[in-house]
CSV table of C-alpha atoms and ligand atoms in Angstrom, one decimal:
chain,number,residue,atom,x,y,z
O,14,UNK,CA,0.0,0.0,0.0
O,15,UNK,CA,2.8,2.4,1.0
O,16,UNK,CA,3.7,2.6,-3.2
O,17,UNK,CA,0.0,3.3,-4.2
O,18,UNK,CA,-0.4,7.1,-4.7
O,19,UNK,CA,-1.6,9.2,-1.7
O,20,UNK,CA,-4.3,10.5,-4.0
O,21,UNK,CA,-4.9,9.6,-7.9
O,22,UNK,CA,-7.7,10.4,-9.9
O,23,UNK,CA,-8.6,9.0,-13.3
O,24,UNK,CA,-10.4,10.9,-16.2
O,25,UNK,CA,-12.3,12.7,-13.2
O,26,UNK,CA,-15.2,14.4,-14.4
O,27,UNK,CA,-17.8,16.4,-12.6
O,28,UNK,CA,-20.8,18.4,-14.2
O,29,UNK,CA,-23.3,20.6,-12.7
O,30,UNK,CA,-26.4,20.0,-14.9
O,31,UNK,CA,-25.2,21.2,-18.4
O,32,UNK,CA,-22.2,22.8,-16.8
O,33,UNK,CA,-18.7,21.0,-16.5
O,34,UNK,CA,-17.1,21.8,-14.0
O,35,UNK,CA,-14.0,19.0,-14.0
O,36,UNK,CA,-13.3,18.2,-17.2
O,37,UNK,CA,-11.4,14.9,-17.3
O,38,UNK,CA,-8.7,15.3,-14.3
O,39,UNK,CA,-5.8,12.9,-14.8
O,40,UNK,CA,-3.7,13.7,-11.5
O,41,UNK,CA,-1.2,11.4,-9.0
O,42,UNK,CA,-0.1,13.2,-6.0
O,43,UNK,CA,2.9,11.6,-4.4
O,44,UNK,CA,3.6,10.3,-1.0
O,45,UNK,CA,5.6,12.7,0.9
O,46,UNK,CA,4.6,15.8,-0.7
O,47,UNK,CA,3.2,19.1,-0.4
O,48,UNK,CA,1.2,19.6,-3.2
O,49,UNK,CA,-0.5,22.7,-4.8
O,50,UNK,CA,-3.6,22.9,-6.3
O,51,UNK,CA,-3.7,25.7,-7.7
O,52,UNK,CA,-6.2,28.2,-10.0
O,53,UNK,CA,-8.5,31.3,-10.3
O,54,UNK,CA,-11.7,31.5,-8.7
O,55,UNK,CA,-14.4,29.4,-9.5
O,56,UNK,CA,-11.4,27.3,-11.8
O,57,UNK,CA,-13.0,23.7,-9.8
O,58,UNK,CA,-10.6,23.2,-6.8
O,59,UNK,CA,-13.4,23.1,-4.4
O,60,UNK,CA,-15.7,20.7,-6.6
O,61,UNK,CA,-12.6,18.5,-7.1
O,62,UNK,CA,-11.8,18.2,-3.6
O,63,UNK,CA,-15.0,17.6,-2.7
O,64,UNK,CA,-15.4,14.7,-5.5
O,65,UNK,CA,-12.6,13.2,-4.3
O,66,UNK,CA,-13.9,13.3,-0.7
O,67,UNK,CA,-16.8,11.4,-2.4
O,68,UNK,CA,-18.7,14.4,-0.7
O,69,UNK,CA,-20.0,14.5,-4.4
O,70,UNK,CA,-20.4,12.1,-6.8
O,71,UNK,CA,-18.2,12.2,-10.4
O,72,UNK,CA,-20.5,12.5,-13.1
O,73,UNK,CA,-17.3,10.0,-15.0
O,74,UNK,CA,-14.1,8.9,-14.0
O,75,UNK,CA,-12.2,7.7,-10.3
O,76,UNK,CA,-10.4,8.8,-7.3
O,77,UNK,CA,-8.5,7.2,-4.5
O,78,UNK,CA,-6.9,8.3,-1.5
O,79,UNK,CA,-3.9,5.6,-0.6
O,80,UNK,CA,-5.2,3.4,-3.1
O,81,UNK,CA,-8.5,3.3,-1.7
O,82,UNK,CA,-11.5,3.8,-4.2
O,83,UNK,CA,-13.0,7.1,-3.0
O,84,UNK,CA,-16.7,6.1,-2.7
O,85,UNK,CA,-17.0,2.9,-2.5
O,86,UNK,CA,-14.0,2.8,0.7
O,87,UNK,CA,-14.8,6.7,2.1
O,88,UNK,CA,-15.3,5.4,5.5
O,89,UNK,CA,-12.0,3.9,6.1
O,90,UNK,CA,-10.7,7.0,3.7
O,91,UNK,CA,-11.6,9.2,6.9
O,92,UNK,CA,-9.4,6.9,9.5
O,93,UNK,CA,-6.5,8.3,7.5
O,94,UNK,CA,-6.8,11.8,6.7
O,95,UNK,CA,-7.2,15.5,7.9
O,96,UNK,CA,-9.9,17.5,5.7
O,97,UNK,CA,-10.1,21.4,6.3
O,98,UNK,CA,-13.4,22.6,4.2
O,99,UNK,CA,-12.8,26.4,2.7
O,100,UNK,CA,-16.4,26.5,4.4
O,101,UNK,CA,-16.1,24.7,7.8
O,102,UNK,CA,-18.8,25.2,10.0
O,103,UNK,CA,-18.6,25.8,14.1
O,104,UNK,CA,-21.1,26.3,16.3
O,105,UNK,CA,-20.5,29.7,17.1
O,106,UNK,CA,-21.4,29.2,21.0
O,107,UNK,CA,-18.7,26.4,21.8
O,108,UNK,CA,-15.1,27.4,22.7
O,109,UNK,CA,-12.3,26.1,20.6
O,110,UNK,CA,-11.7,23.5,23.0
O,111,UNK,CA,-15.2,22.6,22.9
O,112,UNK,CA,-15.4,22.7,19.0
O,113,UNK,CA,-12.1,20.7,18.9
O,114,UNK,CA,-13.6,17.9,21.5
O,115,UNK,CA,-16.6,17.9,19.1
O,116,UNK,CA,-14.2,16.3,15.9
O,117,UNK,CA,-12.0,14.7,18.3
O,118,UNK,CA,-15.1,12.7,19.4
O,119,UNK,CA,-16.2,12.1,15.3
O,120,UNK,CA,-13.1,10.8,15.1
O,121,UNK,CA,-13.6,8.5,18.3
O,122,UNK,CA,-10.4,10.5,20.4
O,123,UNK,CA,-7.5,12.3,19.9
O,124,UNK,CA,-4.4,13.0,21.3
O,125,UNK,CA,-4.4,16.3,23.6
O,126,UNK,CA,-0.6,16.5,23.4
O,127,UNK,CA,-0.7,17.3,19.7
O,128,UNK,CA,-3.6,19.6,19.7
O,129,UNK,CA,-1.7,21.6,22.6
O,130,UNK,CA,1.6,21.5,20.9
O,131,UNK,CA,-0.4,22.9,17.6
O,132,UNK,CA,-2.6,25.6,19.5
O,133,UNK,CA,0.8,26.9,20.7
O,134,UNK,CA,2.6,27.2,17.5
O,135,UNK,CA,-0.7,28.5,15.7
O,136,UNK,CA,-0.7,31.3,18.6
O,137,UNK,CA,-4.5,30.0,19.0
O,138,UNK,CA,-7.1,30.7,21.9
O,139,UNK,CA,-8.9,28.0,22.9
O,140,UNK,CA,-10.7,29.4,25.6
O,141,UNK,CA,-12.7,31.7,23.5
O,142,UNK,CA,-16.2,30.9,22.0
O,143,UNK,CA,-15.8,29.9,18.4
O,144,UNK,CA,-18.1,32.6,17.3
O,145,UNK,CA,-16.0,35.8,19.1
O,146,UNK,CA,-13.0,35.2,17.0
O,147,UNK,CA,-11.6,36.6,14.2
O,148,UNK,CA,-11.9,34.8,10.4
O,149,UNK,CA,-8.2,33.9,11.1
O,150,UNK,CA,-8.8,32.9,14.7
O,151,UNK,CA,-11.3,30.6,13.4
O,152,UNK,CA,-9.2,29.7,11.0
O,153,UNK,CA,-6.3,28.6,13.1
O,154,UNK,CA,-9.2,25.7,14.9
O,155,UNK,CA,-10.1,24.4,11.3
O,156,UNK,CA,-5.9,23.8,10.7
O,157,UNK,CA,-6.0,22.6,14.3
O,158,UNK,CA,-8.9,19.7,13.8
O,159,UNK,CA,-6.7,19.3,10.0
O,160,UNK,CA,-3.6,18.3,11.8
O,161,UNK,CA,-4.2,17.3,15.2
O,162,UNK,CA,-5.0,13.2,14.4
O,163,UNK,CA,-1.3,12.9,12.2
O,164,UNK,CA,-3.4,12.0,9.2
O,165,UNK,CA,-1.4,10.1,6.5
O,166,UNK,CA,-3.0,12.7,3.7
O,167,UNK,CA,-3.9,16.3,4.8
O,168,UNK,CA,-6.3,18.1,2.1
O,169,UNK,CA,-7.1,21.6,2.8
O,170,UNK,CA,-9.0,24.0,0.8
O,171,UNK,CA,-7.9,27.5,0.7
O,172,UNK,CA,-6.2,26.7,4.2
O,173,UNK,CA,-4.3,30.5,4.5
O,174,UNK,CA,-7.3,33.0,4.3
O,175,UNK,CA,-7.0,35.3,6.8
O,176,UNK,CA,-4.0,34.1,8.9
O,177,UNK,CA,-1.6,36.8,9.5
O,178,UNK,CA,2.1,36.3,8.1
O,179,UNK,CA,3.9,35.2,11.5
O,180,UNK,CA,1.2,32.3,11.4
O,181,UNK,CA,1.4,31.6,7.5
O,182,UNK,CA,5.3,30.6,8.5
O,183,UNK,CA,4.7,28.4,11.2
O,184,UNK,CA,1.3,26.8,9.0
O,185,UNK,CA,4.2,26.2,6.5
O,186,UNK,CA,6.8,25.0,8.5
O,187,UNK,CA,3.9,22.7,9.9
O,188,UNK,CA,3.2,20.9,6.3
O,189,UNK,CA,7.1,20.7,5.0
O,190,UNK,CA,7.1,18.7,8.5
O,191,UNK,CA,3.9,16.6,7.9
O,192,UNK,CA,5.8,15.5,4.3
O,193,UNK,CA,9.1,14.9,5.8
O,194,UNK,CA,7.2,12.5,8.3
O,195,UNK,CA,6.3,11.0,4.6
O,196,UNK,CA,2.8,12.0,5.0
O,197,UNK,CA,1.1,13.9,2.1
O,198,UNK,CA,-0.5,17.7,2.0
O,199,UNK,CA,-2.9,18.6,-0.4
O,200,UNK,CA,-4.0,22.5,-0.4
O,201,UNK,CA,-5.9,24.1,-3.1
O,202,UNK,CA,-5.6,28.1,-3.4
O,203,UNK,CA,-5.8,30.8,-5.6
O,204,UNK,CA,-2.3,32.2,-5.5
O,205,UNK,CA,1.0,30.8,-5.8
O,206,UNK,CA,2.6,33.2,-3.6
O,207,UNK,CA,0.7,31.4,-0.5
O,208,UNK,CA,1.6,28.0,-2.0
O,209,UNK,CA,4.8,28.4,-3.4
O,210,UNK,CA,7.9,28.2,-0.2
O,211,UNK,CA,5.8,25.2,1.5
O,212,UNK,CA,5.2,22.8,-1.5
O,213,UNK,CA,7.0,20.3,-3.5
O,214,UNK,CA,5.2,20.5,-6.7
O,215,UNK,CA,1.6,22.4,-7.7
O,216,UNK,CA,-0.8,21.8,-10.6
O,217,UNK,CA,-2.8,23.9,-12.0
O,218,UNK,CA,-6.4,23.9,-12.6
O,219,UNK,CA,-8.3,26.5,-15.2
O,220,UNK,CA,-12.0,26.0,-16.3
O,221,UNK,CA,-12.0,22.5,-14.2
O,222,UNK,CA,-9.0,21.2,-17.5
O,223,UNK,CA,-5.8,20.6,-15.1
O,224,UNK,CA,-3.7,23.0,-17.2
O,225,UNK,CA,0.2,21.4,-16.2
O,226,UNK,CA,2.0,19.9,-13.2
O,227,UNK,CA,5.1,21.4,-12.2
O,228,UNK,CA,8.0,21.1,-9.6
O,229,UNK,CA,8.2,24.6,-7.9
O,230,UNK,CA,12.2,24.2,-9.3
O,231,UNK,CA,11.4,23.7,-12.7
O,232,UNK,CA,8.9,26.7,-12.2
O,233,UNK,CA,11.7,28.7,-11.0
O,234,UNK,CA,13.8,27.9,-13.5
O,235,UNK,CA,11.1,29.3,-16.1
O,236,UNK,CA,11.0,32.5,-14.2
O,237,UNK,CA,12.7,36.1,-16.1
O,238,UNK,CA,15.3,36.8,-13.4
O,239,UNK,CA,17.8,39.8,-14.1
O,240,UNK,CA,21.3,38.7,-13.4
O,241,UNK,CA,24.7,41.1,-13.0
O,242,UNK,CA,28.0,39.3,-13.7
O,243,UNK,CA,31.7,41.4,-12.5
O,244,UNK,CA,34.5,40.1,-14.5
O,245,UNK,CA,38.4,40.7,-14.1
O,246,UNK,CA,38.3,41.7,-17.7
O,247,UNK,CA,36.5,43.5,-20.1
O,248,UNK,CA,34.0,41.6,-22.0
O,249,UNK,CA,32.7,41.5,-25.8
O,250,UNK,CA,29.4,43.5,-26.4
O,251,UNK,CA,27.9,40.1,-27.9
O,252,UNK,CA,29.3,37.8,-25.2
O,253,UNK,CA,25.9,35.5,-23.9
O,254,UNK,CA,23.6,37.0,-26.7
O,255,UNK,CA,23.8,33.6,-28.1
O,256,UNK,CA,23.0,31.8,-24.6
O,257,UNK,CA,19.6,30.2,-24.8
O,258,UNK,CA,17.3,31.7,-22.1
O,259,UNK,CA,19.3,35.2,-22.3
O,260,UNK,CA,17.9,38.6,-23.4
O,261,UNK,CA,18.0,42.1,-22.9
O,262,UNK,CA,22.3,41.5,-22.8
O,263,UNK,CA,24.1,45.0,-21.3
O,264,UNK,CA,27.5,44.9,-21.2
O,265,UNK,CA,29.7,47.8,-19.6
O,266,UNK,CA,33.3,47.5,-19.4
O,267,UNK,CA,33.4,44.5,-17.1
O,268,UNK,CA,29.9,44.4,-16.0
O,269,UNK,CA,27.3,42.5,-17.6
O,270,UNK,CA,23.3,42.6,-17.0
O,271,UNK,CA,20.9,40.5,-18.8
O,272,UNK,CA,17.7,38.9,-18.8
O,273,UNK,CA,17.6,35.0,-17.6
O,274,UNK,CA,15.3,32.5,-18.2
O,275,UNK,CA,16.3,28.7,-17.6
O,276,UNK,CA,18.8,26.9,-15.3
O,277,UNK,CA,21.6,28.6,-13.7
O,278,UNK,CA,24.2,26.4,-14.0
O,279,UNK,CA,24.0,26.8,-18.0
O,280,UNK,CA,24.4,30.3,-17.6
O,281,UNK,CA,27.7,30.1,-15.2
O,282,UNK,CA,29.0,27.0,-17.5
O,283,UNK,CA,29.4,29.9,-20.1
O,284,UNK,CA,30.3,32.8,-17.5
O,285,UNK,CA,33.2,30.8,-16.5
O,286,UNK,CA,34.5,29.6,-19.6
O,287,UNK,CA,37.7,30.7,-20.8
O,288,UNK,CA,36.6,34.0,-18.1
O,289,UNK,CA,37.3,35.1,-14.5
O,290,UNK,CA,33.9,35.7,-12.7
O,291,UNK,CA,34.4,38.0,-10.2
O,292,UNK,CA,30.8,38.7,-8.6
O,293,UNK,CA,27.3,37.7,-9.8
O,294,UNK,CA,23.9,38.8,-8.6
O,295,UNK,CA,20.8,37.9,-9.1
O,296,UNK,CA,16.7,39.1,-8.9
O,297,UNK,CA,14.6,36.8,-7.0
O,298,UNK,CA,12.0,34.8,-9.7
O,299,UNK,CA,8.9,36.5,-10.4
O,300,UNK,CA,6.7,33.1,-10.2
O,301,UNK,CA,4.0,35.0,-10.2
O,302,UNK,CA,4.2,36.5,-14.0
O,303,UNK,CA,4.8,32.9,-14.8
O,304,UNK,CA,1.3,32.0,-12.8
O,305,UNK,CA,-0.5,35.2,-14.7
O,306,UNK,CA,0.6,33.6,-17.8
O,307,UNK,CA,-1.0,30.1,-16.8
O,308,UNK,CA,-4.1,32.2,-15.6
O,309,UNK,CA,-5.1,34.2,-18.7
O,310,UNK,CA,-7.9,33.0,-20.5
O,311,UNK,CA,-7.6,35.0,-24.0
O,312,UNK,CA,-4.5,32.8,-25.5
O,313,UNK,CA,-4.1,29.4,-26.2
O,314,UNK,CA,-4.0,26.6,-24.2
O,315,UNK,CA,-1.6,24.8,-25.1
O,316,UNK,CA,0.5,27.8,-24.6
O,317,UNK,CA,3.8,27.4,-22.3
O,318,UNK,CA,4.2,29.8,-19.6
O,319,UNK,CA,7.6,30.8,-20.5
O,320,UNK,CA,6.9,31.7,-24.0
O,321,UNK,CA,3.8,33.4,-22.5
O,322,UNK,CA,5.7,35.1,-20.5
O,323,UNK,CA,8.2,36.1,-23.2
O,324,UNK,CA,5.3,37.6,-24.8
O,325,UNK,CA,3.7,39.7,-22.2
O,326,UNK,CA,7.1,41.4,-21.5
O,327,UNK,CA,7.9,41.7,-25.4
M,20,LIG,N1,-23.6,23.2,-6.9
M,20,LIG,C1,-23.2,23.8,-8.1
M,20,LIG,N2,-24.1,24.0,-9.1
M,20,LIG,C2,-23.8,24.6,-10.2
M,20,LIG,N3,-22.5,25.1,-10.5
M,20,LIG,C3,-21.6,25.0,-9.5
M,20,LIG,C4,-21.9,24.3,-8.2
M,20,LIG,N4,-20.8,24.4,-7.5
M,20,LIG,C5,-19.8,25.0,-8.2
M,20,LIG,N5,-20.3,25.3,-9.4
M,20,LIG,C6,-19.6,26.0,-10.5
M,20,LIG,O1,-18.5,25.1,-10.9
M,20,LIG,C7,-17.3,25.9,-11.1
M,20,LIG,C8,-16.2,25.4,-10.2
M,20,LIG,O2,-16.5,25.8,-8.9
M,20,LIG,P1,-15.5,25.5,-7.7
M,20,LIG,O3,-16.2,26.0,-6.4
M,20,LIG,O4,-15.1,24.1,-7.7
M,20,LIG,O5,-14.3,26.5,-8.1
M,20,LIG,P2,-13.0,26.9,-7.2
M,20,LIG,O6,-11.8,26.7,-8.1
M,20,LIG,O7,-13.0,26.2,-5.9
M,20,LIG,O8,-13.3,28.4,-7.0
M,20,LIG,P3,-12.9,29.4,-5.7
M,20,LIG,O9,-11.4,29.7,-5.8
M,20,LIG,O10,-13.7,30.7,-6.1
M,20,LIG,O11,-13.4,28.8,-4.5
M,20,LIG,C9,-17.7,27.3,-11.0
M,20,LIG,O12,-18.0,27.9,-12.2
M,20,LIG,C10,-19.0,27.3,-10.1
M,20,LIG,O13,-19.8,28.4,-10.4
């Protein structure tokens, strides 16, 4: 079991009357990851999760969750993993303690240690009713009941809204923790900034077509970065124009600037060739144009984001 996928789905489909809302969703999500799900609003994060946590029924295809069959094993599904809702519902009157007792009892106990140990580095009130708090007060109880049995798969919709950045860090320290245990993280959102320091690799989902999967380092790599080389010598006007990935080449002197788009190391193999490199700087990746490029809706879709991106900046 520990080699089966900790979630796979299989030509996944969902429709909504005439309306399709997951259109055919091939996607593995591997063991010991944190993994993004990511897309604009109303792109089908929510219905996929849901399908998957046969909360709704595919209209084609299959899921499973550790090689469990999503509807037909859901009960034994839930012994095994956290689900945080985007809409999870408290009783406003019951404390966070109280609220947390309530799942702990679903769930037929739980281990006060851990929910302790979490309310502390979540900086979250427990003694408080449920209802007095803040969205991202409320918030931090939802991760809590997420986290607090050690599922083997956490899947969190839109797990970040309203936490304030302090809490973001330790929410993200939290899941690289959960997949170095070897346990999985699945967390849908809507931008990649709140995705992209905590996971592994993120797919991305527009008009419910899963558009690509990517490593967050192959991502990077497709990212315009500028970069400022210092040589001990001067340097030809043309040197790297002929570099793939290069552009927008400024050389002064000994100082070159350009434009960067691929893996580093091909650009210091030719910085270093038959050259002293003295110094070299460079921009942190914008992985967010990249994202914009996946997002937009006017250009085809078979589009890659780099060239996409090439384009917008052209
Ligand atoms: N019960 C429903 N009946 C009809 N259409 C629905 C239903 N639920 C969702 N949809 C539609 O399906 C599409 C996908 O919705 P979904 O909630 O899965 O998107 P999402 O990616 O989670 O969006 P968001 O980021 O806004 O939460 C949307 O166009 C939405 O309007």
């Amino acid at each position: 079991m520990s080699d089966t996928p900790a979630i796979q789905t299989v030509g996944l489909t969902k429709d909504y009357g005439d309306f399709r809302a997951l259109d055919g969703l091939d996607l593995e999500v591997r063991r010991g990851e944190v993994f993004g799900f990511l897309g604009p609003n109303g792109a089908g994060k929510t219905t996929m999760i849901r399908t998957i946590l046969a909360l709704l029924r595919p209209t084609a295809g299959s899921a499973s969750i550790l090689g469990m069959d999503s509807h037909r094993q859901a009960v034994e599904i839930r012994r095994h993993i956290g689900y945080l809702p985007g809409d999870l519902s408290m009783y406003p009157n019951l404390t966070g303690h109280d609220t947390l007792t309530y799942f702990a009892n679903l769930r037929g106990g739980v281990d006060w240690s851990v929910v302790n140990g979490l309310a502390e580095r979540l900086d979250a009130d427990l003694t408080k009713k449920v209802g007095d708090h803040s969205t991202g007060n409320r918030q931090k109880i939802g991760l809590i009941q997420a986290f607090m049995n050690t599922p083997d798969v956490i899947i969190m919709d839109e797990p970040s809204t309203g936490l304030d950045p302090l809490v973001q860090q330790e929410f993200q320290a939290m899941m690289r923790e959960v997949a170095a245990a070897g346990r999985t993280v699945f967390l849908s959102s809507h931008t990649l900034s709140e995705v992209q320091r905590a996971a592994h690799r993120v797919g991305i989902i527009r008009g419910g077509l899963l558009v690509d999967v990517e490593s967050v380092t192959d991502l990077r790599s497709k990212a315009l970065r500028t970069v400022e080389m210092a040589f001990a010598d001067p340097v030809a006007a043309d040197a790297f124009s002929t570099v793939e990935g290069v552009s927008n080449v400024r050389v002064v002197d000994r100082t070159v600037t350009l434009s960067f788009e691929g893996h580093m190391q091909a650009l210091i193999a030719e910085a270093t060739s038959g050259r002293q490199l003295i110094d070299i700087s460079t921009g942190e990746a914008d992985l967010e144009e990249i994202f914009l490029a996946y997002y937009r809706t006017d250009g085809p879709d078979d589009v890659h984001p780099a060239a996409t991106d090439a384009e917008v900046r052209a």
